[in-house]
Amino acid sequence: MSDDYVFEMSWKVRDYECDLQGIVNNAVYMHYLEFTRNEFLNKTGTNLADLHAMGIDIVLARITMALKTPLRPGDEVLSKMKIHKEKIKYVFDQDLFRKSDNKIACKATVELVSVINGKLGNSEVVDNLLLKSNL
Amino acid sequence: MSDDYVFEMSWKVRDYECDLQGIVNNAVYMHYLEFTRNEFLNKTGTNLADLHAMGIDIVLARITMALKTPLRPGDEVLSKMKIHKEKIKYVFDQDLFRKSDNKIACKATVELVSVINGKLGNSEVVDNLLLKSNL
Amino acid sequence: MSDDYVFEMSWKVRDYECDLQGIVNNAVYMHYLEFTRNEFLNKTGTNLADLHAMGIDIVLARITMALKTPLRPGDEVLSKMKIHKEKIKYVFDQDLFRKSDNKIACKATVELVSVINGKLGNSEVVDNLLLKSNL
Amino acid sequence: MSDDYVFEMSWKVRDYECDLQGIVNNAVYMHYLEFTRNEFLNKTGTNLADLHAMGIDIVLARITMALKTPLRPGDEVLSKMKIHKEKIKYVFDQDLFRKSDNKIACKATVELVSVINGKLGNSEVVDNLLLKSNL
């Protein structure tokens, strides 16, 4: 993988993800981005349910998302991500491409934070899982 | 309505909108924001299906969303929005509050553009509908 | 309320609930039915999260659903339900109407069961909540 | 493929498909079933958008669905289907299995009908696509 991406995966647009306008509904992009992050987390051995049981939730604090080329039924989506830490935030740079022509469909920056027993915090456990992994 | 908000509405969180973490799923906030904009559009007499039939789609180009206080099952959501135009973009400033204590749950800036017969464009029809309305 | 319905509520179709065909997506009807049951449960004082914490989950075992008139953006939905018990099953008869002309949109029979500490069971707590209520 | 199944596919449960109870939300099963049918349709060369443009919609008339074993985050789903025609209805027998132990998760019978220019009808085009295919 080039361009510093640390993880990528792909899947096919499902018809029910498209709305009246015949294109993937805006909210579905957030599902796509979340789905990618979670697959990445799985690869690093991070289990959100286990963390939740430990009192740690990794929650979305802020997202910026630009939609470029609309995705349609049948399109293959290629999803790539980078990750780095800024203070207590885990910043995911995530790009979704339409696989057929490699056009960028969605460009997002997603900031996640650890909430430990209900309070914003810094978790070494999460650091080790997310940042020191060599997939 | 104070603070320059031009439209507001409220509804109750539905259980199925909550995920494993017991809180409203991130993607649902985009549904909430879209739902609010569409109700506003309805109030202004804008019909997305009619516009689509005329070859005009109002599509989301960019969104920035900060999630502050998580919403939970049973919470009442109060949604407020402002709108202004920047060049060809319609910029919606949208805030979602937890009604019980007026805490901000989600703060978003959403940029929409008109796509006319498949091309980015400037539509007077849409301008008249969105900007000159006095609700 | 006539016809033995014990609970009814109404809401408006949200655009994002509609799919490519311009009508409310099939899966959304299950959300509508679930949403109605949960509002009924709330009215009876049943809290699913509390029950879950007590080791009791009320889960869907079986559903039969006939879709009659498609619902579209802007339609008001009127949802009505009856409930009775058959052995260990709680049977909900649920009807969704298009409010404007009272046409039936969806006719469903939904069977729910109590799962107590992971095993199918019979819960007096749930019986008392669901069946003995006079709303 | 044994047991008269004419089509099968598999995928992984996505976290956002799970709800408060930690299991795949009931409505998501309808998405899974629809997703499988649509992939089957694609394989037979059926394009729902094209048919819609020809005035033909294949719509769900009735579904019976029994939920057996709950699916959880990370589970692989194996989806299998059969199809036959009864008068004007296309009847899909659909089974969803948890791949790890081949336990049945969902057993459904789904009846679809052709709506031609807004009226219930019988379409040879659809017959040829759905029934005479040898995948």
XYZ file of C-alpha atoms in Angstrom:
540
model
C 0.000 0.000 0.000
C 1.372 3.365 -0.971
C 0.793 6.851 0.384
C 1.162 5.979 4.070
C -2.167 4.211 4.180
C -1.994 1.623 6.968
C -5.137 -0.273 6.102
C -7.418 -0.810 3.149
C -10.421 -2.927 2.303
C -13.160 -3.015 -0.296
C -16.798 -4.006 -0.646
C -19.755 -3.534 -2.934
C -22.498 -0.941 -2.538
C -25.741 -2.551 -1.401
C -28.935 -1.356 -3.105
C -30.672 -0.588 0.200
C -27.901 1.892 0.991
C -29.105 4.109 -1.856
C -31.866 6.638 -1.479
C -34.465 8.462 -3.541
C -31.760 10.203 -5.549
C -30.378 6.830 -6.701
C -27.085 7.322 -4.919
C -25.584 6.096 -1.667
C -27.250 8.034 1.156
C -25.018 10.538 2.937
C -25.314 8.839 6.298
C -24.140 5.553 4.801
C -20.710 7.095 4.229
C -20.381 7.362 7.980
C -21.224 3.679 8.218
C -18.602 2.927 5.582
C -15.987 4.933 7.462
C -16.927 3.360 10.794
C -16.964 -0.091 9.222
C -13.429 0.454 7.911
C -12.137 1.722 11.251
C -13.692 -1.245 13.032
C -12.139 -3.731 10.623
C -8.833 -1.984 11.240
C -9.432 -2.224 14.994
C -10.192 -5.926 14.639
C -6.936 -6.400 12.772
C -5.055 -4.707 15.601
C -6.784 -6.942 18.102
C -9.001 -4.182 19.459
C -12.421 -5.414 20.521
C -14.867 -2.583 21.146
C -17.176 -4.789 23.213
C -14.263 -5.897 25.412
C -13.079 -2.306 25.825
C -16.634 -1.253 26.668
C -16.691 -3.958 29.360
C -13.417 -2.467 30.703
C -15.134 0.932 30.914
C -13.411 2.297 27.824
C -15.351 3.564 24.831
C -13.673 4.941 21.748
C -16.058 7.598 20.559
C -16.251 9.899 17.601
C -15.601 13.505 18.590
C -15.469 15.225 15.223
C -15.701 14.391 11.561
C -15.135 16.378 8.404
C -16.312 14.678 5.261
C -16.299 15.881 1.668
C -18.406 13.968 -0.824
C -16.955 14.080 -4.329
C -18.240 11.425 -6.730
C -21.554 9.811 -5.798
C -21.512 6.041 -5.385
C -24.263 4.010 -7.011
C -25.705 0.480 -6.776
C -23.165 -2.090 -7.854
C -20.146 0.163 -7.389
C -17.146 -1.392 -5.687
C -15.812 0.803 -2.900
C -12.132 0.885 -2.028
C -11.538 2.246 1.446
C -8.118 3.368 2.697
C -7.059 4.897 5.987
C -4.164 6.470 7.859
C -3.967 7.110 11.587
C -2.001 9.392 13.876
C -2.410 10.854 17.351
C -2.834 14.555 18.214
C -2.854 15.124 21.963
C -5.628 12.849 23.187
C -7.262 12.474 19.779
C -6.806 9.607 17.339
C -7.051 11.158 13.894
C -8.094 8.894 11.040
C -7.625 10.167 7.499
C -10.003 8.117 5.464
C -10.558 8.009 1.716
C -13.229 6.107 -0.165
C -12.647 5.447 -3.848
C -14.893 4.142 -6.605
C -12.819 1.121 -7.562
C -13.695 1.021 -11.264
C -11.915 4.290 -12.080
C -10.162 5.079 -8.796
C -12.137 8.329 -8.469
C -12.330 9.697 -4.947
C -15.877 9.408 -3.618
C -15.401 10.596 -0.059
C -12.541 12.255 1.796
C -12.844 12.340 5.550
C -10.949 13.250 8.669
C -12.311 11.542 11.731
C -11.264 12.320 15.276
C -11.899 9.753 17.969
C -11.279 10.011 21.685
C -11.209 7.561 24.551
C -13.931 7.928 27.134
C -12.869 6.126 30.297
C -15.582 5.504 32.841
C -17.567 8.317 31.327
C -14.741 10.859 31.229
C -12.533 11.978 28.371
C -9.184 10.348 28.868
C -5.930 8.977 27.584
C -5.648 5.227 27.435
C -2.304 3.482 26.995
C -4.206 0.304 26.208
C -5.830 2.041 23.261
C -2.533 3.683 22.233
C -0.847 0.316 22.111
C -3.649 -1.166 20.089
C -4.035 1.621 17.574
C -0.635 3.185 17.123
C 2.046 0.593 17.659
C 0.570 -1.988 15.385
C 2.392 -3.141 12.297
C -0.303 -4.850 10.304
C -36.720 31.666 17.876
C -33.580 33.496 18.927
C -30.021 33.413 17.652
C -30.840 33.724 13.951
C -32.143 30.187 13.737
C -34.683 30.059 10.896
C -36.155 26.674 11.647
C -36.434 24.248 14.534
C -38.141 20.984 15.259
C -37.912 18.178 17.777
C -38.414 14.432 18.023
C -37.596 11.508 20.256
C -34.633 9.152 19.876
C -35.761 5.748 18.627
C -34.186 2.708 20.277
C -33.112 1.171 16.977
C -31.022 4.277 16.306
C -28.730 3.307 19.184
C -25.832 0.928 18.801
C -23.717 -1.448 20.860
C -22.407 1.414 22.973
C -25.947 2.271 24.065
C -25.883 5.657 22.362
C -27.225 7.074 19.121
C -25.023 5.756 16.311
C -22.802 8.345 14.640
C -24.388 7.906 11.229
C -27.819 8.588 12.673
C -26.768 12.177 13.365
C -26.469 12.648 9.627
C -29.998 11.303 9.277
C -31.161 13.740 11.942
C -29.481 16.654 10.175
C -30.859 15.595 6.777
C -34.303 15.059 8.263
C -34.266 18.589 9.665
C -33.122 20.138 6.389
C -35.803 18.242 4.504
C -38.525 19.379 6.877
C -37.238 22.918 6.374
C -37.306 22.384 2.599
C -40.878 21.127 2.845
C -41.816 24.235 4.791
C -40.337 26.412 2.044
C -42.274 24.480 -0.569
C -39.194 22.680 -1.898
C -39.950 19.166 -3.088
C -36.793 17.121 -3.692
C -38.637 14.604 -5.885
C -40.061 17.409 -8.046
C -36.658 19.063 -8.326
C -35.129 15.696 -9.233
C -37.744 15.373 -12.000
C -36.653 18.834 -13.219
C -33.059 17.612 -13.357
C -32.007 19.397 -10.195
C -30.553 17.567 -7.220
C -29.477 19.334 -4.060
C -26.539 17.285 -2.854
C -24.317 17.332 0.149
C -20.809 18.479 -0.717
C -19.218 18.755 2.700
C -20.074 18.315 6.328
C -18.251 19.059 9.549
C -19.831 17.602 12.612
C -18.740 17.677 16.232
C -20.386 15.266 18.638
C -20.541 16.615 22.173
C -23.053 14.939 24.467
C -24.192 11.459 23.418
C -27.928 11.003 22.920
C -29.607 7.960 24.426
C -32.880 6.050 24.068
C -35.813 8.192 25.133
C -33.979 11.508 24.809
C -35.888 14.307 23.127
C -33.828 16.002 20.433
C -34.229 19.693 19.646
C -32.877 20.553 16.218
C -32.210 24.127 15.079
C -30.760 25.469 11.847
C -29.570 28.603 10.072
C -28.875 28.982 6.369
C -26.830 31.316 4.175
C -25.258 31.187 0.740
C -21.518 31.285 -0.048
C -20.864 31.443 -3.781
C -22.710 28.413 -5.123
C -22.934 26.651 -1.776
C -25.879 26.657 0.623
C -24.404 26.525 4.095
C -26.560 25.114 6.870
C -25.436 25.656 10.448
C -27.186 22.966 12.402
C -27.309 22.303 16.117
C -28.866 19.349 17.890
C -29.674 19.738 21.586
C -30.731 17.274 24.254
C -34.012 18.889 25.154
C -34.085 17.912 28.836
C -31.104 20.088 29.795
C -30.490 22.017 26.558
C -26.996 20.511 26.271
C -25.531 20.610 22.790
C -25.309 17.090 21.366
C -24.122 17.809 17.848
C -22.823 20.916 16.105
C -22.627 20.722 12.337
C -21.899 22.813 9.287
C -23.346 21.306 6.148
C -22.632 22.544 2.650
C -25.041 21.652 -0.114
C -24.791 22.395 -3.826
C -27.167 22.215 -6.740
C -26.379 19.626 -9.380
C -28.240 20.521 -12.576
C -28.431 17.804 -15.203
C -25.409 16.168 -13.670
C -23.287 19.322 -13.416
C -22.528 21.577 -10.483
C -24.591 24.710 -10.976
C -26.404 27.697 -9.621
C -30.161 27.471 -9.563
C -32.359 30.531 -9.101
C -35.260 28.201 -8.439
C -33.386 26.750 -5.481
C -32.221 30.209 -4.342
C -35.795 31.422 -4.272
C -36.931 28.396 -2.349
C -34.171 28.318 0.247
C -33.100 31.885 0.815
C -36.020 34.191 0.276
C -38.437 32.332 2.439
C -39.932 33.917 5.521
C -41.279 30.970 7.423
C -59.556 3.536 20.056
C -61.775 0.914 18.464
C -61.120 -2.632 17.316
C -59.299 -3.786 20.442
C -56.203 -1.807 19.613
C -54.440 -1.038 22.893
C -51.989 1.515 21.575
C -51.604 3.822 18.631
C -49.228 6.531 17.515
C -48.333 8.358 14.345
C -45.340 9.971 12.658
C -44.181 11.199 9.295
C -42.120 9.254 6.776
C -38.560 10.567 6.634
C -37.008 10.913 3.161
C -33.936 8.885 4.080
C -36.190 5.938 4.857
C -37.084 5.696 1.158
C -34.991 3.779 -1.326
C -34.245 3.701 -5.041
C -37.837 2.812 -5.853
C -39.047 6.023 -4.197
C -40.905 4.178 -1.458
C -40.203 3.343 2.159
C -37.627 0.534 2.213
C -38.925 -2.847 3.346
C -36.608 -3.048 6.328
C -37.861 0.304 7.599
C -41.259 -1.276 8.256
C -39.564 -3.441 10.847
C -38.143 -0.310 12.423
C -41.619 1.238 12.425
C -43.101 -1.843 14.082
C -40.274 -2.015 16.624
C -40.544 1.705 17.291
C -44.271 1.330 18.010
C -43.753 -1.631 20.333
C -41.031 0.233 22.191
C -43.217 3.304 22.634
C -45.915 0.981 23.966
C -43.354 -0.604 26.296
C -42.336 2.841 27.517
C -45.967 3.661 28.220
C -46.289 0.485 30.292
C -43.147 1.411 32.208
C -41.027 -1.249 30.541
C -37.420 -0.195 30.074
C -35.493 -2.524 27.760
C -32.138 -1.319 29.048
C -33.202 -1.964 32.662
C -34.537 -5.410 31.758
C -31.296 -6.153 29.919
C -29.389 -5.198 33.082
C -31.619 -7.682 34.982
C -30.627 -10.381 32.480
C -33.923 -10.252 30.613
C -34.119 -9.517 26.910
C -37.390 -9.395 25.000
C -36.451 -10.663 21.572
C -38.244 -11.107 18.319
C -38.821 -14.775 17.504
C -41.004 -14.556 14.435
C -42.641 -11.965 12.233
C -45.120 -12.156 9.395
C -45.565 -8.955 7.495
C -47.696 -8.153 4.464
C -46.973 -4.943 2.604
C -50.061 -3.496 0.931
C -49.858 0.182 -0.027
C -46.355 1.618 -0.347
C -45.569 4.593 1.859
C -43.833 7.585 0.315
C -41.945 10.700 1.469
C -44.220 13.010 3.394
C -46.845 10.379 4.182
C -48.163 10.346 7.730
C -48.131 6.863 9.222
C -50.738 5.759 11.752
C -49.584 2.743 13.729
C -51.940 0.618 15.840
C -51.299 -2.516 17.874
C -52.942 -5.256 19.894
C -51.205 -7.704 22.213
C -51.987 -11.119 23.670
C -50.013 -14.041 25.081
C -49.793 -17.533 23.578
C -47.866 -19.907 25.830
C -44.541 -18.150 26.303
C -44.944 -15.860 23.310
C -46.169 -12.266 23.324
C -48.061 -11.801 20.084
C -48.355 -8.273 18.717
C -50.847 -7.649 15.933
C -49.641 -4.488 14.300
C -51.169 -2.427 11.527
C -49.658 0.560 9.785
C -52.013 2.889 7.920
C -51.415 5.746 5.514
C -53.161 8.451 7.504
C -54.410 10.538 4.575
C -56.841 7.886 3.310
C -56.653 5.287 6.092
C -55.373 2.679 3.622
C -53.552 -0.220 5.194
C -49.846 -0.071 4.362
C -48.519 -2.945 6.426
C -50.167 -5.739 8.378
C -47.910 -7.661 10.729
C -47.956 -10.317 13.391
C -44.916 -10.187 15.606
C -44.004 -12.821 18.176
C -41.649 -11.892 20.966
C -40.193 -14.069 23.693
C -38.339 -13.441 26.912
C -34.755 -14.596 27.031
C -33.666 -14.844 30.652
C -29.949 -15.162 31.267
C -29.550 -16.454 27.751
C -32.358 -19.021 27.915
C -35.896 -18.893 26.574
C -38.171 -18.316 29.538
C -41.326 -17.028 31.076
C -41.038 -13.809 33.027
C -43.772 -12.644 35.391
C -42.109 -9.241 35.425
C -42.612 -8.972 31.695
C -46.158 -10.392 31.927
C -47.085 -7.752 34.448
C -45.618 -5.003 32.334
C -47.068 -6.031 29.001
C -50.395 -7.682 29.714
C -51.895 -6.196 32.840
C -51.496 -2.618 31.818
C -54.475 -0.356 31.315
C -53.055 2.514 29.372
C -24.612 -26.352 -3.444
C -26.888 -28.948 -1.943
C -30.527 -28.837 -0.888
C -31.880 -27.108 -3.983
C -30.355 -23.788 -3.046
C -29.741 -21.853 -6.261
C -27.591 -19.114 -4.831
C -25.424 -18.486 -1.812
C -23.105 -15.789 -0.574
C -21.492 -14.730 2.674
C -20.369 -11.581 4.457
C -19.379 -10.358 7.890
C -21.658 -8.657 10.399
C -20.848 -4.955 10.669
C -20.788 -3.455 14.162
C -23.210 -0.663 13.269
C -25.798 -3.299 12.372
C -25.998 -4.299 16.030
C -28.228 -2.558 18.523
C -28.497 -1.924 22.240
C -28.914 -5.621 22.948
C -25.531 -6.329 21.349
C -27.026 -8.364 18.531
C -27.867 -7.700 14.904
C -30.999 -5.527 14.843
C -34.143 -7.247 13.581
C -34.588 -4.895 10.643
C -31.071 -5.639 9.452
C -32.147 -9.213 8.662
C -34.478 -7.756 6.057
C -31.525 -5.894 4.600
C -29.522 -9.110 4.561
C -32.322 -10.965 2.791
C -32.830 -8.126 0.301
C -29.102 -7.854 -0.277
C -28.934 -11.580 -1.093
C -31.887 -11.415 -3.473
C -30.373 -8.420 -5.232
C -27.024 -10.137 -5.635
C -28.920 -13.100 -7.095
C -30.791 -10.720 -9.409
C -27.504 -9.196 -10.512
C -26.165 -12.653 -11.282
C -29.213 -13.358 -13.461
C -28.698 -10.074 -15.262
C -31.672 -8.382 -13.613
C -31.146 -4.678 -13.046
C -33.754 -3.157 -10.747
C -33.010 0.379 -11.928
C -33.424 -0.674 -15.587
C -36.666 -2.489 -14.802
C -37.895 0.569 -12.892
C -37.157 2.676 -15.992
C -39.259 0.170 -18.012
C -42.124 0.691 -15.563
C -41.571 -2.587 -13.758
C -40.899 -2.780 -10.041
C -40.363 -6.047 -8.210
C -41.813 -5.392 -4.795
C -42.067 -7.313 -1.587
C -45.642 -8.422 -0.882
C -45.177 -10.624 2.149
C -42.448 -11.955 4.377
C -42.360 -14.512 7.147
C -39.180 -14.551 9.117
C -38.148 -16.632 12.124
C -35.109 -15.525 14.091
C -33.286 -18.433 15.716
C -29.716 -17.740 16.768
C -28.785 -14.084 17.218
C -25.880 -12.835 15.128
C -23.202 -10.749 16.783
C -20.366 -8.408 15.757
C -17.722 -10.285 13.819
C -19.940 -13.238 12.908
C -19.695 -14.452 9.333
C -23.115 -14.861 7.752
C -23.793 -17.531 5.136
C -26.887 -16.754 3.097
C -28.616 -19.317 0.882
C -31.770 -19.062 -1.206
C -34.200 -21.017 -3.353
C -36.829 -19.576 -5.674
C -40.068 -20.785 -7.259
C -43.189 -19.209 -8.691
C -46.722 -19.504 -7.291
C -49.298 -17.874 -9.562
C -47.997 -14.310 -9.901
C -45.731 -14.483 -6.858
C -42.001 -15.203 -6.800
C -41.357 -17.091 -3.597
C -37.861 -16.936 -2.151
C -36.949 -19.386 0.598
C -34.027 -17.795 2.337
C -31.838 -19.091 5.138
C -29.128 -17.232 6.987
C -26.544 -19.282 8.860
C -23.840 -18.372 11.350
C -20.880 -19.664 9.400
C -18.704 -20.698 12.341
C -21.017 -23.506 13.467
C -23.566 -23.609 10.635
C -26.374 -22.750 13.069
C -29.464 -21.315 11.445
C -29.844 -17.640 12.386
C -32.837 -16.672 10.267
C -35.326 -18.640 8.215
C -37.503 -16.612 5.868
C -40.053 -16.960 3.133
C -40.302 -13.868 0.994
C -42.965 -13.266 -1.625
C -42.316 -10.718 -4.332
C -44.620 -9.520 -7.089
C -44.182 -7.502 -10.244
C -45.839 -4.117 -10.296
C -46.149 -2.974 -13.905
C -46.975 0.681 -14.431
C -48.389 0.806 -10.953
C -50.524 -2.328 -11.232
C -49.939 -5.845 -9.990
C -48.990 -7.937 -12.997
C -47.221 -10.848 -14.578
C -44.037 -10.060 -16.431
C -42.448 -12.540 -18.834
C -39.314 -10.416 -18.736
C -39.061 -10.984 -15.013
C -39.963 -14.687 -15.358
C -37.157 -15.168 -17.829
C -34.698 -13.382 -15.611
C -35.596 -15.058 -12.338
C -36.746 -18.558 -13.189
C -34.967 -19.767 -16.290
C -31.512 -18.875 -15.155
C -28.919 -21.542 -14.627
C -26.329 -19.773 -12.583
